[in-house]
């Protein structure tokens, strides 16, 4: 399991870049999503073949290849959503230009208002899946996934448009131009946050089943359902939060909430497993708010025609590389003493290191603000020294040194 979970994120990250580049090159998502999803579904079902289940090399090959094909869907979801929003905006502008209909008071949908439907589906399926697996066994996981993914395949095949004539030509991402402090600092936060978040994302179920008495698959599904339920209002109102607060302020708030969440896990009574549902609403802030900020920032950085590649890079950096490396780290640390630190100590440690990073993160932006203010003052002084500049007058015999 450790080998598969270590290799899978790295291969999925590389595959995401390939799928996203192909989407940008084709100017369409439909062909890539349908072909890759169907292929990945077939490969995933190979895990149910007795000959495959009895051979680790076959299990490894089927798992990794299925993950690489399934990576196409995860990597382009956010860029597809952004493209849909652009089409809403273009249609609205065309209506205004033509003067057709009354568009006063029309509110265009935001990224979060589209993205929340994914959270709804994830939550409902997790709750139902936990109950079904408790009743009929783990094999039902494959059958239910087959039905739902085939339904998604039909929807994409019949409802999604093919290549768009209005889509911009695939642009080139100038990675060298992204080597600015604010970009590097933002991506560094994404990595650090992902390393910490992997403790929850990768090991929450292990924590519940190992540490709590009477934990069931239904409880595990219920935790995901509650998480997703509280993601939805955050996604829905994110555009309003963005109009009032800066991205850096919202992310600093996420740091603090994540630390509180970890401390809450550490003090939960171990004989009351369902008490964990009191903590799970915080996931709406620690994930939905953080990821909405990340997508918004990636959208601002992406040149025209390179939206899919930029979102794939952000998606891969967080979901695959950061969570993957974090899983390797926390997987060893969460082992009971003396082999590891145990879950309680790890949650307390994660809270402390996240608060430390929050201070470092805020200090970095503070230093950047001071540097920009100093440069602005220098430019203002130089502008005043230019002959003929507003507010300056030179009399005969006045030297430049005297003016300074």
Coordinates of C-alpha atoms in Angstrom, one line a residue:
X1 CA 0.0 0.0 0.0
X2 CA 2.8 2.4 0.8
X3 CA 4.5 1.8 -2.5
X4 CA 1.3 2.4 -4.4
X5 CA 0.4 5.5 -2.5
X6 CA 3.9 6.8 -3.0
X7 CA 4.1 6.2 -6.8
X8 CA 0.5 7.1 -7.7
X9 CA 0.7 10.8 -6.8
X10 CA 3.9 11.3 -8.8
X11 CA 2.6 9.5 -11.9
X12 CA -0.8 11.2 -11.7
X13 CA 1.0 14.6 -11.5
X14 CA 2.8 13.9 -14.7
X15 CA -0.3 12.6 -16.3
X16 CA -2.3 15.7 -15.4
X17 CA 0.2 17.9 -17.2
X18 CA -0.2 15.7 -20.4
X19 CA -4.0 15.8 -20.2
X20 CA -4.2 19.5 -19.6
X21 CA -1.8 20.3 -22.4
X22 CA -3.9 18.1 -24.7
X23 CA -7.1 20.0 -23.6
X24 CA -5.5 23.3 -24.4
X25 CA -4.2 22.1 -27.7
X26 CA -7.5 20.7 -28.8
X27 CA -9.4 23.7 -27.4
X28 CA -11.9 21.2 -25.9
X29 CA -12.3 19.0 -22.8
X30 CA -15.0 16.6 -24.1
X31 CA -12.8 14.2 -26.1
X32 CA -10.1 14.0 -23.4
X33 CA -12.4 13.5 -20.5
X34 CA -14.6 10.8 -22.1
X35 CA -11.7 8.8 -23.5
X36 CA -9.5 8.9 -20.4
X37 CA -12.4 8.3 -18.0
X38 CA -13.7 5.2 -19.8
X39 CA -10.2 3.7 -20.1
X40 CA -9.5 4.4 -16.4
X41 CA -12.8 2.8 -15.4
X42 CA -11.9 -0.4 -17.3
X43 CA -8.4 -0.6 -15.7
X44 CA -9.8 0.0 -12.2
X45 CA -12.2 -2.9 -12.6
X46 CA -9.3 -5.2 -13.5
X47 CA -8.6 -5.1 -9.7
X48 CA -11.6 -7.4 -9.3
X49 CA -10.2 -10.1 -11.5
X50 CA -9.0 -13.0 -9.3
X51 CA -5.7 -13.4 -11.2
X52 CA -5.0 -9.7 -10.6
X53 CA -6.0 -9.7 -7.0
X54 CA -3.6 -12.6 -6.3
X55 CA -0.5 -10.8 -7.8
X56 CA 1.1 -7.7 -6.4
X57 CA 2.8 -6.7 -9.7
X58 CA -0.6 -6.9 -11.4
X59 CA -2.3 -4.9 -8.6
X60 CA 0.5 -2.2 -8.9
X61 CA 0.2 -2.0 -12.7
X62 CA -3.6 -1.8 -12.6
X63 CA -3.7 0.8 -9.8
X64 CA -1.1 3.1 -11.3
X65 CA -2.4 2.9 -14.9
X66 CA -6.0 3.5 -13.8
X67 CA -4.9 6.5 -11.7
X68 CA -3.0 8.0 -14.6
X69 CA -6.1 7.9 -16.8
X70 CA -8.5 9.0 -14.1
X71 CA -6.2 12.0 -13.4
X72 CA -7.6 13.7 -16.5
X73 CA -10.9 14.4 -14.8
X74 CA -9.5 15.8 -11.6
X75 CA -7.0 18.1 -13.3
X76 CA -9.4 19.8 -15.7
X77 CA -12.5 20.1 -13.5
X78 CA -11.5 23.6 -12.2
X79 CA -10.4 24.9 -15.6
X80 CA -13.7 23.6 -17.1
X81 CA -15.6 25.5 -14.5
X82 CA -13.7 28.7 -15.3
X83 CA -14.4 28.2 -19.0
X84 CA -18.1 27.9 -18.3
X85 CA -18.0 31.1 -16.3
X86 CA -16.3 32.8 -19.3
X87 CA -19.1 31.7 -21.5
X88 CA -21.6 33.2 -19.1
X89 CA -19.8 36.5 -19.2
X90 CA -19.5 36.5 -23.0
X91 CA -23.2 35.7 -23.4
X92 CA -24.0 38.5 -20.9
X93 CA -21.8 41.0 -22.8
X94 CA -23.3 40.0 -26.1
X95 CA -26.8 40.6 -24.7
X96 CA -25.8 44.0 -23.4
X97 CA -24.3 45.0 -26.8
X98 CA -27.3 43.9 -28.7
X99 CA -29.8 45.5 -26.3
X100 CA -31.9 42.3 -26.1
X101 CA -33.8 41.9 -22.9
X102 CA -33.5 43.5 -19.5
X103 CA -30.2 42.5 -17.9
X104 CA -30.5 44.7 -14.9
X105 CA -30.0 42.9 -11.6
X106 CA -28.7 39.8 -13.4
X107 CA -26.0 38.1 -11.2
X108 CA -23.5 36.0 -13.1
X109 CA -22.6 32.7 -11.4
X110 CA -19.3 32.5 -9.6
X111 CA -16.7 29.7 -9.5
X112 CA -17.9 28.5 -6.1
X113 CA -21.5 28.4 -7.1
X114 CA -20.6 25.9 -9.8
X115 CA -18.0 24.0 -7.8
X116 CA -20.4 23.4 -4.9
X117 CA -22.3 20.7 -6.9
X118 CA -19.1 18.6 -6.8
X119 CA -19.1 18.9 -3.0
X120 CA -22.8 17.9 -2.9
X121 CA -22.2 14.8 -5.1
X122 CA -19.1 13.8 -3.1
X123 CA -20.9 14.1 0.3
X124 CA -24.0 12.2 -0.8
X125 CA -22.0 9.4 -2.4
X126 CA -19.7 9.1 0.6
X127 CA -22.6 8.7 3.1
X128 CA -24.5 6.2 0.9
X129 CA -21.3 4.3 0.1
X130 CA -20.4 3.8 3.8
X131 CA -23.9 2.4 4.5
X132 CA -23.7 0.1 1.4
X133 CA -20.3 -1.2 2.2
X134 CA -21.3 -2.0 5.8
X135 CA -24.3 -3.9 4.5
X136 CA -22.9 -5.7 1.4
X137 CA -19.1 -5.6 1.5
X138 CA -16.3 -3.7 -0.1
X139 CA -16.9 -5.1 -3.6
X140 CA -19.9 -2.8 -3.9
X141 CA -17.5 0.1 -4.0
X142 CA -16.5 -0.9 -7.5
X143 CA -20.1 -1.5 -8.7
X144 CA -21.4 1.8 -7.4
X145 CA -18.4 3.7 -8.9
X146 CA -19.0 2.0 -12.3
X147 CA -22.7 3.1 -12.3
X148 CA -21.9 6.7 -11.3
X149 CA -18.9 7.1 -13.6
X150 CA -20.8 5.7 -16.6
X151 CA -23.6 8.1 -15.9
X152 CA -21.1 11.0 -15.9
X153 CA -19.6 9.6 -19.1
X154 CA -23.0 9.7 -20.8
X155 CA -23.7 13.3 -19.6
X156 CA -20.3 14.5 -20.9
X157 CA -20.7 12.7 -24.2
X158 CA -24.2 14.0 -24.9
X159 CA -24.3 17.4 -23.3
X160 CA -20.8 18.9 -23.5
X161 CA -19.9 20.9 -26.5
X162 CA -17.1 19.8 -28.8
X163 CA -14.3 22.1 -29.9
X164 CA -15.1 25.8 -29.4
X165 CA -14.4 28.1 -32.3
X166 CA -14.2 31.1 -30.0
X167 CA -11.7 29.5 -27.7
X168 CA -8.3 31.3 -27.5
X169 CA -5.3 29.7 -29.1
X170 CA -3.2 27.8 -26.6
X171 CA -0.9 30.2 -25.0
X172 CA 2.5 29.6 -23.6
X173 CA 3.1 29.8 -19.8
X174 CA 6.3 31.8 -19.2
X175 CA 7.4 30.1 -16.1
X176 CA 10.3 32.5 -15.7
X177 CA 7.9 35.4 -15.3
X178 CA 6.3 33.6 -12.4
X179 CA 9.4 33.8 -10.3
X180 CA 8.2 36.8 -8.4
X181 CA 8.1 36.8 -4.6
X182 CA 4.3 37.0 -4.4
X183 CA 3.9 34.0 -6.8
X184 CA 6.6 31.9 -5.1
X185 CA 5.2 32.7 -1.6
X186 CA 1.7 31.8 -2.6
X187 CA 2.9 28.5 -4.1
X188 CA 5.0 27.8 -1.0
X189 CA 1.9 28.2 1.1
X190 CA 0.1 25.7 -1.1
X191 CA 2.9 23.2 -0.5
X192 CA 3.1 23.8 3.3
X193 CA -0.7 23.7 3.6
X194 CA -0.9 20.5 1.6
X195 CA 1.8 18.8 3.8
X196 CA -0.3 19.6 6.9
X197 CA -3.7 18.8 5.3
X198 CA -2.5 15.3 4.3
X199 CA -2.7 14.4 8.0
X200 CA -6.5 14.8 7.8
X201 CA -7.1 13.9 4.1
X202 CA -5.1 10.7 4.1
X203 CA -5.4 9.4 7.6
X204 CA -8.8 10.5 9.0
X205 CA -10.4 7.1 8.5
X206 CA -7.4 5.3 10.0
X207 CA -7.6 7.7 13.0
X208 CA -11.3 6.9 13.5
X209 CA -11.0 3.2 13.1
X210 CA -7.9 2.8 15.2
X211 CA -8.5 5.3 18.0
X212 CA -12.2 5.2 18.6
X213 CA -14.4 2.4 19.9
X214 CA -17.3 1.4 17.7
X215 CA -16.3 3.4 14.6
X216 CA -17.9 2.0 11.4
X217 CA -17.8 2.6 7.6
X218 CA -21.0 4.5 8.0
X219 CA -19.3 7.0 10.4
X220 CA -16.5 7.4 7.9
X221 CA -19.0 8.2 5.2
X222 CA -20.9 10.5 7.5
X223 CA -17.7 12.5 8.2
X224 CA -17.2 13.1 4.4
X225 CA -20.9 14.1 4.1
X226 CA -20.6 16.7 6.8
X227 CA -17.4 18.0 5.3
X228 CA -19.0 18.5 2.0
X229 CA -22.2 19.9 3.4
X230 CA -20.2 22.8 5.0
X231 CA -18.1 23.2 1.9
X232 CA -21.2 24.3 -0.1
X233 CA -22.0 27.6 1.6
X234 CA -18.3 28.6 1.5
X235 CA -18.1 27.9 -2.3
X236 CA -21.5 29.7 -2.8
X237 CA -20.5 32.9 -0.9
X238 CA -16.8 33.0 -1.9
X239 CA -17.2 35.8 -4.5
X240 CA -18.7 38.0 -1.8
X241 CA -15.8 37.2 0.6
X242 CA -13.3 38.0 -2.2
X243 CA -14.9 41.4 -2.8
X244 CA -14.3 42.3 0.9
X245 CA -11.1 40.6 1.8
X246 CA -7.7 40.0 0.2
X247 CA -6.6 36.5 -0.8
X248 CA -3.8 36.6 1.7
X249 CA -6.2 37.6 4.6
X250 CA -8.5 34.7 3.7
X251 CA -5.6 32.2 3.6
X252 CA -4.3 33.4 7.0
X253 CA -7.7 32.7 8.4
X254 CA -7.5 29.2 7.0
X255 CA -4.3 28.6 8.9
X256 CA -5.9 29.5 12.2
X257 CA -8.9 27.4 11.6
X258 CA -6.8 24.4 10.6
X259 CA -4.8 24.7 13.8
X260 CA -8.1 24.7 15.8
X261 CA -9.3 21.7 13.9
X262 CA -6.2 19.7 14.7
X263 CA -6.4 20.6 18.4
X264 CA -10.1 19.5 18.4
X265 CA -9.1 16.1 17.0
X266 CA -6.5 15.7 19.7
X267 CA -9.0 16.2 22.6
X268 CA -12.0 14.2 21.3
X269 CA -13.2 11.5 23.7
X270 CA -12.2 8.2 22.3
X271 CA -15.3 6.4 23.5
X272 CA -17.6 8.7 21.5
X273 CA -16.7 8.2 17.8
X274 CA -19.7 10.2 16.5
X275 CA -18.3 13.3 18.3
X276 CA -16.0 13.8 15.4
X277 CA -18.9 15.1 13.4
X278 CA -18.8 18.2 15.6
X279 CA -15.3 19.0 14.2
X280 CA -16.0 18.3 10.5
X281 CA -17.8 21.5 9.7
X282 CA -14.5 23.3 9.9
X283 CA -13.5 21.5 6.7
X284 CA -15.6 24.0 4.8
X285 CA -13.1 26.7 5.8
X286 CA -9.9 24.6 5.8
X287 CA -10.5 23.2 2.3
X288 CA -13.2 25.0 0.4
X289 CA -12.0 28.5 1.3
X290 CA -8.4 27.7 0.7
X291 CA -9.0 26.0 -2.6
X292 CA -11.2 28.7 -3.9
X293 CA -8.4 31.2 -3.2
X294 CA -5.9 28.9 -5.0
X295 CA -8.1 28.6 -8.1
X296 CA -8.7 32.4 -8.2
X297 CA -5.0 33.0 -8.0
X298 CA -4.2 30.5 -10.7
X299 CA -6.9 32.1 -12.9
X300 CA -5.1 35.5 -12.5
X301 CA -1.8 34.0 -13.4
X302 CA -2.8 31.9 -16.5
X303 CA -2.3 33.5 -19.9
X304 CA -5.1 33.1 -22.5
X305 CA -5.4 29.6 -23.8
X306 CA -3.3 28.1 -20.9
X307 CA -6.0 27.9 -18.3
X308 CA -6.1 24.1 -18.2
X309 CA -2.3 23.8 -17.8
X310 CA -2.2 26.4 -15.0
X311 CA -5.0 24.7 -13.0
X312 CA -3.4 21.3 -13.6
X313 CA -0.2 22.6 -12.2
X314 CA -1.9 24.0 -9.1
X315 CA -4.0 20.9 -8.7
X316 CA -1.0 18.6 -9.0
X317 CA 1.1 20.7 -6.7
X318 CA -1.5 20.5 -3.9
X319 CA -3.4 17.2 -4.3
X320 CA -0.7 15.0 -5.6
X321 CA 2.8 16.3 -4.6
X322 CA 2.1 18.0 -1.3
X323 CA -0.5 15.5 -0.1
X324 CA 1.5 12.6 -1.4
X325 CA 4.7 13.7 0.4
X326 CA 2.7 14.6 3.5
X327 CA 1.2 11.1 3.5
X328 CA 4.6 9.6 3.5
X329 CA 5.7 11.8 6.4
X330 CA 2.6 11.4 8.6
X331 CA 2.2 7.7 7.7
X332 CA 5.3 7.0 9.8
X333 CA 4.7 9.6 12.4
X334 CA 1.2 8.5 13.3
X335 CA 2.3 4.9 14.2
X336 CA 1.8 4.2 17.9
X337 CA 4.8 4.7 20.1
X338 CA 7.6 3.7 20.2
X339 CA 7.5 3.3 16.3
X340 CA 6.0 6.7 15.9
X341 CA 4.4 9.6 17.8
X342 CA 0.7 8.5 17.6
X343 CA -2.2 10.5 16.3
X344 CA -2.8 12.7 19.4
X345 CA 0.8 14.0 19.4
X346 CA 0.8 14.4 15.6
X347 CA -2.4 16.6 15.6
X348 CA -0.9 18.8 18.3
X349 CA 2.4 19.0 16.4
X350 CA 0.5 19.9 13.2
X351 CA -1.4 22.7 15.0
X352 CA 1.9 24.2 16.3
X353 CA 3.7 24.1 13.0
X354 CA 0.7 25.5 11.1
X355 CA 0.6 28.5 13.6
X356 CA 4.3 28.9 13.1
X357 CA 3.9 29.0 9.3
X358 CA 1.0 31.5 9.7
X359 CA 3.4 33.9 11.4
X360 CA 6.1 33.3 8.8
X361 CA 3.5 33.7 6.0
X362 CA 2.3 37.0 7.4
X363 CA 5.8 38.3 8.0
X364 CA 6.7 37.6 4.4
X365 CA 3.8 39.8 3.1
X366 CA 4.7 42.5 5.7
X367 CA 8.3 42.7 4.5
X368 CA 7.1 42.8 0.8
X369 CA 4.7 45.6 1.7
X370 CA 7.5 47.6 3.4
X371 CA 9.8 47.1 0.4
X372 CA 7.1 48.3 -2.0
X373 CA 6.4 51.3 0.1
X374 CA 10.1 52.2 0.3
X375 CA 10.4 51.9 -3.5
X376 CA 7.4 54.0 -4.0
X377 CA 8.9 56.8 -1.8
X378 CA 12.1 56.6 -3.7
X379 CA 10.3 56.9 -7.0
X380 CA 8.3 59.9 -5.7
X381 CA 11.4 61.7 -4.6
X382 CA 13.1 61.1 -7.9
X383 CA 10.0 62.3 -9.8
X384 CA 10.1 65.6 -7.8
X385 CA 13.7 66.1 -8.8
X386 CA 12.9 66.0 -12.5
X387 CA 13.0 69.5 -14.1
X388 CA 9.5 70.7 -14.8
X389 CA 7.9 68.2 -12.5
X390 CA 4.7 69.5 -10.9
X391 CA 5.3 71.3 -7.6
X392 CA 9.0 72.1 -8.3
X393 CA 10.6 75.4 -9.3
X394 CA 14.2 76.2 -9.7
X395 CA 15.6 79.7 -9.2
X396 CA 18.9 80.9 -10.6
X397 CA 21.8 79.8 -8.5
X398 CA 19.9 76.9 -6.9
X399 CA 21.9 73.7 -7.1
X400 CA 20.5 70.2 -7.3
X401 CA 22.3 69.4 -4.1
X402 CA 20.5 72.2 -2.3
X403 CA 17.2 70.8 -3.6
X404 CA 18.0 67.4 -2.3

